[in-house]
mmCIF file of C-alpha atoms in Angstrom:
data_model
loop_
_atom_site.group_PDB
_atom_site.id
_atom_site.type_symbol
_atom_site.label_atom_id
_atom_site.label_comp_id
_atom_site.label_asym_id
_atom_site.label_seq_id
_atom_site.Cartn_x
_atom_site.Cartn_y
_atom_site.Cartn_z
ATOM 1 C CA MET A 1 -18.895 21.554 3.783
ATOM 2 C CA ILE A 2 -15.518 19.930 4.532
ATOM 3 C CA ASP A 3 -13.878 21.395 7.620
ATOM 4 C CA THR A 4 -10.338 22.484 6.774
ATOM 5 C CA GLU A 5 -9.259 23.304 10.311
ATOM 6 C CA SER A 6 -5.565 23.761 10.982
ATOM 7 C CA PRO A 7 -3.702 20.436 11.245
ATOM 8 C CA ALA A 8 -2.136 21.765 14.443
ATOM 9 C CA VAL A 9 -5.521 21.438 16.143
ATOM 10 C CA VAL A 10 -6.165 17.734 16.670
ATOM 11 C CA ARG A 11 -9.668 16.828 17.717
ATOM 12 C CA PRO A 12 -10.333 13.786 19.928
ATOM 13 C CA PHE A 13 -10.549 10.473 18.105
ATOM 14 C CA PRO A 14 -13.949 9.712 16.606
ATOM 15 C CA ALA A 15 -15.532 6.817 18.472
ATOM 16 C CA LEU A 16 -14.117 3.453 17.493
ATOM 17 C CA PRO A 17 -16.700 0.944 16.302
ATOM 18 C CA ASP A 18 -17.800 -1.626 18.859
ATOM 19 C CA GLY A 19 -15.777 -4.814 18.803
ATOM 20 C CA LEU A 20 -12.354 -3.190 18.387
ATOM 21 C CA PRO A 21 -9.640 -2.951 21.060
ATOM 22 C CA ARG A 22 -9.419 0.318 22.989
ATOM 23 C CA PRO A 23 -5.853 0.717 24.254
ATOM 24 C CA GLY A 24 -6.117 4.500 24.639
ATOM 25 C CA ARG A 25 -3.779 5.176 21.693
ATOM 26 C CA CYS A 26 -3.691 4.634 17.950
ATOM 27 C CA LEU A 27 -4.251 0.946 17.159
ATOM 28 C CA VAL A 28 -1.525 -1.060 15.427
ATOM 29 C CA MET A 29 -2.725 -3.562 12.816
ATOM 30 C CA GLY A 30 -0.134 -6.163 11.826
ATOM 31 C CA ILE A 31 -0.080 -7.245 8.178
ATOM 32 C CA LEU A 32 -0.177 -10.987 7.503
ATOM 33 C CA ASN A 33 -0.042 -11.702 3.769
ATOM 34 C CA VAL A 34 -0.738 -15.368 3.029
ATOM 35 C CA THR A 35 0.082 -14.771 -0.625
ATOM 36 C CA PRO A 36 2.920 -15.674 -3.018
ATOM 37 C CA ASP A 37 3.098 -12.241 -4.649
ATOM 38 C CA SER A 38 2.683 -9.390 -2.150
ATOM 39 C CA PHE A 39 5.157 -6.577 -2.830
ATOM 40 C CA SER A 40 7.116 -6.833 0.444
ATOM 41 C CA ASP A 41 6.802 -10.318 1.888
ATOM 42 C CA GLY A 42 5.076 -12.402 -0.764
ATOM 43 C CA GLY A 43 5.674 -16.109 -0.223
ATOM 44 C CA ARG A 44 7.135 -15.833 3.275
ATOM 45 C CA TYR A 45 3.897 -16.900 4.968
ATOM 46 C CA GLY A 46 2.195 -18.954 2.271
ATOM 47 C CA ASP A 47 2.304 -22.018 4.495
ATOM 48 C CA ALA A 48 -0.578 -21.890 6.992
ATOM 49 C CA ASP A 49 1.469 -23.059 9.979
ATOM 50 C CA ARG A 50 4.171 -20.480 9.288
ATOM 51 C CA ALA A 51 1.517 -17.792 8.833
ATOM 52 C CA VAL A 52 -0.118 -18.639 12.151
ATOM 53 C CA ARG A 53 3.233 -18.537 13.940
ATOM 54 C CA HIS A 54 3.936 -15.117 12.480
ATOM 55 C CA GLY A 55 0.490 -13.875 13.465
ATOM 56 C CA LEU A 56 1.026 -15.075 17.025
ATOM 57 C CA ARG A 57 4.416 -13.388 17.071
ATOM 58 C CA MET A 58 2.890 -10.081 15.962
ATOM 59 C CA ALA A 59 0.279 -10.386 18.709
ATOM 60 C CA GLU A 60 3.055 -11.006 21.245
ATOM 61 C CA GLU A 61 4.827 -7.891 19.977
ATOM 62 C CA GLY A 62 1.720 -5.833 20.680
ATOM 63 C CA ALA A 63 -0.416 -5.906 17.540
ATOM 64 C CA ASP A 64 -3.966 -4.899 18.409
ATOM 65 C CA LEU A 65 -5.238 -6.662 15.270
ATOM 66 C CA VAL A 66 -3.690 -9.089 12.804
ATOM 67 C CA ASP A 67 -4.911 -8.435 9.256
ATOM 68 C CA VAL A 68 -4.984 -11.639 7.187
ATOM 69 C CA GLY A 69 -5.078 -11.318 3.397
ATOM 70 C CA GLY A 70 -5.158 -14.028 0.749
ATOM 71 C CA GLU A 71 -4.990 -11.846 -2.372
ATOM 72 C CA SER A 72 -2.237 -9.368 -3.192
ATOM 73 C CA THR A 73 -3.294 -5.801 -3.961
ATOM 74 C CA ARG A 74 0.159 -4.569 -5.019
ATOM 75 C CA PRO A 75 0.275 -2.459 -8.194
ATOM 76 C CA GLY A 76 -0.172 -4.703 -11.205
ATOM 77 C CA ALA A 77 -1.382 -7.714 -9.221
ATOM 78 C CA GLU A 78 -3.737 -10.119 -10.952
ATOM 79 C CA PRO A 79 -6.885 -11.412 -9.204
ATOM 80 C CA VAL A 80 -6.835 -14.912 -7.740
ATOM 81 C CA PRO A 81 -9.631 -17.476 -7.860
ATOM 82 C CA LEU A 82 -12.085 -17.170 -4.999
ATOM 83 C CA GLY A 83 -11.415 -20.731 -3.862
ATOM 84 C CA ALA A 84 -7.690 -20.018 -3.595
ATOM 85 C CA GLU A 85 -8.268 -16.915 -1.499
ATOM 86 C CA LEU A 86 -10.599 -18.813 0.822
ATOM 87 C CA ALA A 87 -8.137 -21.686 1.195
ATOM 88 C CA ARG A 88 -5.255 -19.340 1.985
ATOM 89 C CA ALA A 89 -6.937 -16.985 4.434
ATOM 90 C CA VAL A 90 -9.755 -18.681 6.329
ATOM 91 C CA PRO A 91 -7.749 -21.455 8.091
ATOM 92 C CA VAL A 92 -5.264 -18.839 9.319
ATOM 93 C CA VAL A 93 -8.081 -16.595 10.581
ATOM 94 C CA ARG A 94 -9.639 -19.551 12.378
ATOM 95 C CA ALA A 95 -6.394 -20.609 14.047
ATOM 96 C CA LEU A 96 -5.448 -17.125 15.211
ATOM 97 C CA ALA A 97 -8.936 -16.252 16.425
ATOM 98 C CA GLY A 98 -9.060 -19.587 18.243
ATOM 99 C CA ALA A 99 -5.840 -18.604 20.014
ATOM 100 C CA GLY A 100 -7.465 -15.376 21.207
ATOM 101 C CA VAL A 101 -5.863 -13.011 18.680
ATOM 102 C CA PRO A 102 -8.128 -10.218 17.341
ATOM 103 C CA VAL A 103 -8.149 -10.801 13.584
ATOM 104 C CA SER A 104 -9.301 -8.763 10.610
ATOM 105 C CA ILE A 105 -9.771 -10.059 7.075
ATOM 106 C CA ASP A 106 -8.278 -8.164 4.132
ATOM 107 C CA THR A 107 -10.555 -8.982 1.206
ATOM 108 C CA MET A 108 -12.628 -7.435 -1.568
ATOM 109 C CA HIS A 109 -14.980 -10.414 -1.779
ATOM 110 C CA ALA A 110 -18.188 -10.875 0.201
ATOM 111 C CA GLU A 111 -17.892 -14.665 0.303
ATOM 112 C CA VAL A 112 -14.418 -14.455 1.828
ATOM 113 C CA ALA A 113 -15.562 -11.795 4.298
ATOM 114 C CA HIS A 114 -18.507 -13.969 5.382
ATOM 115 C CA ALA A 115 -16.349 -17.083 5.806
ATOM 116 C CA ALA A 116 -13.681 -15.176 7.725
ATOM 117 C CA VAL A 117 -16.190 -13.606 10.114
ATOM 118 C CA GLU A 118 -17.680 -17.059 10.673
ATOM 119 C CA ALA A 119 -14.132 -18.232 11.471
ATOM 120 C CA GLY A 120 -13.675 -15.470 14.044
ATOM 121 C CA ALA A 121 -12.612 -12.267 12.244
ATOM 122 C CA CYS A 122 -13.822 -9.130 14.029
ATOM 123 C CA LEU A 123 -13.328 -6.616 11.190
ATOM 124 C CA VAL A 124 -13.492 -6.569 7.385
ATOM 125 C CA ASN A 125 -10.810 -4.510 5.616
ATOM 126 C CA ASP A 126 -11.871 -3.956 2.006
ATOM 127 C CA VAL A 127 -9.396 -2.076 -0.207
ATOM 128 C CA SER A 128 -12.140 -1.546 -2.798
ATOM 129 C CA GLY A 129 -14.535 0.147 -0.378
ATOM 130 C CA GLY A 130 -17.321 -2.169 -1.531
ATOM 131 C CA LEU A 131 -16.879 -1.417 -5.231
ATOM 132 C CA ALA A 132 -15.360 -4.767 -6.233
ATOM 133 C CA ASP A 133 -18.266 -6.881 -4.969
ATOM 134 C CA PRO A 134 -21.835 -5.509 -4.855
ATOM 135 C CA ALA A 135 -22.713 -8.093 -2.198
ATOM 136 C CA MET A 136 -20.145 -6.790 0.291
ATOM 137 C CA ALA A 137 -22.304 -4.094 1.930
ATOM 138 C CA ALA A 138 -25.154 -6.465 2.771
ATOM 139 C CA THR A 139 -22.711 -9.144 3.926
ATOM 140 C CA VAL A 140 -20.895 -6.830 6.340
ATOM 141 C CA ALA A 141 -24.172 -5.303 7.518
ATOM 142 C CA ALA A 142 -25.511 -8.763 8.366
ATOM 143 C CA ALA A 143 -22.256 -9.722 10.088
ATOM 144 C CA GLY A 144 -22.404 -6.645 12.310
ATOM 145 C CA VAL A 145 -18.626 -6.089 12.313
ATOM 146 C CA PRO A 146 -16.612 -2.921 11.670
ATOM 147 C CA TYR A 147 -15.736 -2.235 8.044
ATOM 148 C CA VAL A 148 -12.735 -0.356 6.637
ATOM 149 C CA VAL A 149 -13.754 1.572 3.509
ATOM 150 C CA THR A 150 -10.677 2.329 1.386
ATOM 151 C CA HIS A 151 -10.484 4.879 -1.420
ATOM 152 C CA TRP A 152 -10.262 2.864 -4.658
ATOM 153 C CA ARG A 153 -10.735 3.700 -8.292
ATOM 154 C CA ALA A 154 -9.760 0.533 -10.168
ATOM 155 C CA PRO A 155 -8.282 -2.960 -9.762
ATOM 156 C CA SER A 156 -4.547 -3.268 -9.068
ATOM 157 C CA ARG A 157 -3.626 -4.144 -12.643
ATOM 158 C CA GLU A 158 -4.988 -0.844 -13.985
ATOM 159 C CA MET A 159 -5.093 1.570 -11.042
ATOM 160 C CA ALA A 160 -2.005 3.539 -12.162
ATOM 161 C CA ARG A 161 -4.017 4.898 -15.095
ATOM 162 C CA HIS A 162 -6.482 6.483 -12.651
ATOM 163 C CA ALA A 163 -3.944 8.465 -10.592
ATOM 164 C CA ALA A 164 -5.117 11.870 -11.856
ATOM 165 C CA TYR A 165 -6.460 14.549 -9.500
ATOM 166 C CA GLY A 166 -7.031 18.273 -9.491
ATOM 167 C CA ASP A 167 -7.398 18.379 -5.689
ATOM 168 C CA VAL A 168 -6.428 14.973 -4.309
ATOM 169 C CA VAL A 169 -7.500 15.703 -0.727
ATOM 170 C CA GLY A 170 -10.898 17.065 -1.682
ATOM 171 C CA GLU A 171 -11.567 14.415 -4.319
ATOM 172 C CA VAL A 172 -10.542 11.462 -2.146
ATOM 173 C CA THR A 173 -12.631 12.777 0.748
ATOM 174 C CA ALA A 174 -15.655 13.336 -1.492
ATOM 175 C CA GLU A 175 -15.353 9.923 -3.142
ATOM 176 C CA LEU A 176 -15.069 8.206 0.228
ATOM 177 C CA LEU A 177 -18.166 10.001 1.480
ATOM 178 C CA ASP A 178 -19.992 8.909 -1.675
ATOM 179 C CA ARG A 179 -19.086 5.330 -0.745
ATOM 180 C CA VAL A 180 -20.345 5.878 2.804
ATOM 181 C CA GLU A 181 -23.666 7.127 1.430
ATOM 182 C CA ALA A 182 -24.020 4.103 -0.869
ATOM 183 C CA LEU A 183 -23.009 1.635 1.844
ATOM 184 C CA THR A 184 -25.358 3.041 4.455
ATOM 185 C CA ALA A 185 -28.163 3.053 1.894
ATOM 186 C CA ALA A 186 -27.475 -0.667 1.491
ATOM 187 C CA GLY A 187 -27.919 -1.207 5.228
ATOM 188 C CA LEU A 188 -24.458 -0.734 6.733
ATOM 189 C CA ASP A 189 -24.407 0.973 10.140
ATOM 190 C CA PRO A 190 -22.357 4.205 9.748
ATOM 191 C CA GLY A 191 -21.118 3.707 13.304
ATOM 192 C CA ARG A 192 -19.171 0.668 12.087
ATOM 193 C CA ILE A 193 -17.319 2.466 9.278
ATOM 194 C CA VAL A 194 -13.612 3.342 9.290
ATOM 195 C CA LEU A 195 -12.160 5.350 6.381
ATOM 196 C CA ASP A 196 -8.805 4.693 4.691
ATOM 197 C CA PRO A 197 -7.434 7.211 2.142
ATOM 198 C CA GLY A 198 -5.919 4.350 0.140
ATOM 199 C CA LEU A 199 -2.276 5.417 -0.028
ATOM 200 C CA GLY A 200 -0.718 4.002 -3.170
ATOM 201 C CA PHE A 201 -4.051 2.961 -4.696
ATOM 202 C CA ALA A 202 -4.401 5.069 -7.858
ATOM 203 C CA LYS A 203 -2.072 7.603 -6.223
ATOM 204 C CA ARG A 204 1.394 8.890 -7.000
ATOM 205 C CA ALA A 205 3.896 9.733 -4.259
ATOM 206 C CA GLY A 206 2.900 13.400 -4.167
ATOM 207 C CA HIS A 207 -0.751 12.441 -3.777
ATOM 208 C CA ASP A 208 0.086 10.173 -0.820
ATOM 209 C CA TRP A 209 2.021 12.890 0.985
ATOM 210 C CA GLN A 210 -0.755 15.425 0.404
ATOM 211 C CA LEU A 211 -3.274 13.048 1.924
ATOM 212 C CA LEU A 212 -1.082 12.409 4.950
ATOM 213 C CA ALA A 213 -0.420 16.108 5.456
ATOM 214 C CA HIS A 214 -4.175 16.798 5.402
ATOM 215 C CA LEU A 215 -5.541 13.924 7.475
ATOM 216 C CA HIS A 216 -7.429 16.541 9.469
ATOM 217 C CA THR A 217 -9.600 17.167 6.401
ATOM 218 C CA LEU A 218 -10.581 13.516 6.114
ATOM 219 C CA ARG A 219 -11.075 13.260 9.885
ATOM 220 C CA SER A 220 -13.441 16.226 9.761
ATOM 221 C CA ALA A 221 -15.914 13.995 7.912
ATOM 222 C CA GLY A 222 -16.598 12.440 11.319
ATOM 223 C CA PHE A 223 -15.340 8.885 10.784
ATOM 224 C CA PRO A 224 -12.326 7.118 12.294
ATOM 225 C CA VAL A 225 -9.356 7.031 9.888
ATOM 226 C CA LEU A 226 -6.925 4.169 9.257
ATOM 227 C CA VAL A 227 -3.568 4.775 7.559
ATOM 228 C CA GLY A 228 -1.793 2.030 5.610
ATOM 229 C CA ALA A 229 1.622 3.398 4.640
ATOM 230 C CA SER A 230 3.879 0.476 5.526
ATOM 231 C CA ARG A 231 6.919 0.032 3.251
ATOM 232 C CA LYS A 232 5.083 1.603 0.315
ATOM 233 C CA ARG A 233 6.692 3.082 -2.765
ATOM 234 C CA PHE A 234 6.162 6.707 -1.728
ATOM 235 C CA ILE A 235 8.215 6.080 1.428
ATOM 236 C CA GLY A 236 11.010 4.591 -0.651
ATOM 237 C CA ALA A 237 10.885 7.586 -2.989
ATOM 238 C CA ALA A 238 11.205 10.024 -0.084
ATOM 239 C CA LEU A 239 14.141 8.080 1.339
ATOM 240 C CA SER A 240 15.881 8.100 -2.031
ATOM 241 C CA ASP A 241 15.970 11.897 -1.842
ATOM 242 C CA CYS A 242 18.256 11.742 1.206
ATOM 243 C CA SER A 243 20.284 8.583 0.477
ATOM 244 C CA ASP A 244 21.824 6.674 -2.387
ATOM 245 C CA GLY A 245 18.706 5.257 -3.991
ATOM 246 C CA ALA A 246 15.491 3.922 -2.531
ATOM 247 C CA PRO A 247 15.921 1.151 0.050
ATOM 248 C CA ALA A 248 14.189 -2.175 -0.554
ATOM 249 C CA PRO A 249 10.710 -2.509 0.973
ATOM 250 C CA GLY A 250 11.990 -4.566 3.918
ATOM 251 C CA GLU A 251 14.411 -1.764 4.824
ATOM 252 C CA ARG A 252 11.693 0.879 5.196
ATOM 253 C CA ASP A 253 10.393 -0.016 8.668
ATOM 254 C CA ALA A 254 12.074 2.851 10.532
ATOM 255 C CA ALA A 255 10.635 5.330 8.046
ATOM 256 C CA THR A 256 7.254 3.591 8.278
ATOM 257 C CA ALA A 257 7.365 4.007 12.062
ATOM 258 C CA ALA A 258 8.007 7.738 11.597
ATOM 259 C CA VAL A 259 4.916 7.975 9.380
ATOM 260 C CA SER A 260 2.970 5.959 11.975
ATOM 261 C CA ALA A 261 3.897 8.471 14.685
ATOM 262 C CA LEU A 262 2.920 11.421 12.508
ATOM 263 C CA ALA A 263 -0.361 9.791 11.477
ATOM 264 C CA ALA A 264 -1.223 8.944 15.083
ATOM 265 C CA ALA A 265 -0.415 12.494 16.197
ATOM 266 C CA ALA A 266 -2.691 13.765 13.411
ATOM 267 C CA GLY A 267 -5.566 11.662 14.746
ATOM 268 C CA ALA A 268 -5.475 8.363 12.854
ATOM 269 C CA VAL A 269 -7.120 5.645 14.948
ATOM 270 C CA CYS A 270 -5.122 2.787 13.388
ATOM 271 C CA VAL A 271 -1.959 2.198 11.388
ATOM 272 C CA ARG A 272 -1.499 -0.940 9.288
ATOM 273 C CA VAL A 273 2.131 -2.101 9.293
ATOM 274 C CA HIS A 274 4.475 -4.998 8.613
ATOM 275 C CA ASP A 275 6.776 -4.374 11.592
ATOM 276 C CA VAL A 276 4.605 -4.148 14.682
ATOM 277 C CA ARG A 277 7.141 -3.320 17.368
ATOM 278 C CA SER A 278 8.630 -0.212 15.755
ATOM 279 C CA SER A 279 5.215 1.289 14.945
ATOM 280 C CA LEU A 280 3.838 0.392 18.380
ATOM 281 C CA HIS A 281 6.685 2.335 19.973
ATOM 282 C CA ALA A 282 6.047 5.174 17.529
ATOM 283 C CA VAL A 283 2.332 5.516 18.282
ATOM 284 C CA CYS A 284 3.031 5.332 22.013
ATOM 285 C CA MET A 285 5.371 8.312 21.611
ATOM 286 C CA ALA A 286 2.688 10.127 19.634
ATOM 287 C CA ALA A 287 0.176 9.460 22.414
ATOM 288 C CA ALA A 288 2.584 10.823 25.023
ATOM 289 C CA TRP A 289 3.308 13.889 22.882
ATOM 290 C CA THR A 290 -0.306 14.763 22.086
ATOM 291 C CA GLY A 291 -1.408 13.922 25.633
ATOM 292 C CA ALA A 292 1.155 16.281 27.102
ATOM 293 C CA GLY A 293 0.055 19.002 24.706
ATOM 294 C CA SER A 294 -3.500 18.795 26.007
ATOM 295 C CA LEU A 295 -2.484 19.320 29.655
ATOM 296 C CA SER A 296 -2.244 22.652 31.428
ATOM 297 C CA PRO A 297 1.354 23.880 31.723
ATOM 298 C CA PRO A 298 2.959 23.371 35.131
ATOM 299 C CA PRO A 299 2.799 26.369 37.481
#
């Protein structure tokens, strides 16, 4: 049975999988899209040298991981040829890992995951949760790296049609646990799994906020939870309610940092963001806040 404990009671973080940094706070994963069509920064880092410089800059700003992706997963995005994804992502992974930066690979394809891990990636971040490529589970199991399992119902070009829920929190949690069962049956070590509720993936804004407000329910499944809210449409929609229209994606970093702080305080082990510095400061404040709350009051 899913534990629906009060969100005011935050349990300790589930154990992070081996191979990930342990800074004593919520991890900050910097987004590095080496794509021409990502919703926020598509085309800015399509050149490998520019992408590597940006990845190094995020590491200098405090990113615990740099997440390299060669295929956009924005709503409506079309798939790219496997060779193109490999050519975009793997050289950047290799260069950053060679410079000592902890790197994750954002991919739905087992061949890309394998090549990226060979090039030095220490985590596979799969927005399809293993559904897009049946070979992914065995590939990640053989690689022995942590694996982010995201809630996913359909490819980007058609996912909006699947944004229908009676109980979004219960259904997303149940569907993620179904994926965990299938992945572990295929040989994946459950101790290497991180869950991601998949904000924006076959979700409307109200669904995203419900999931964030009930992270304790997903955490009660016993797996670490990653939150990827950065600059997404539901943040813009919320901002439009208190300003003159929704700000452009690149103007949503302060609001993203607020979500990062709230997610960290609710027990997320990692936030995935475009602007590292603001979310790093936010999760540090969350750590100070929750840490102080766990101490005995002064005499």
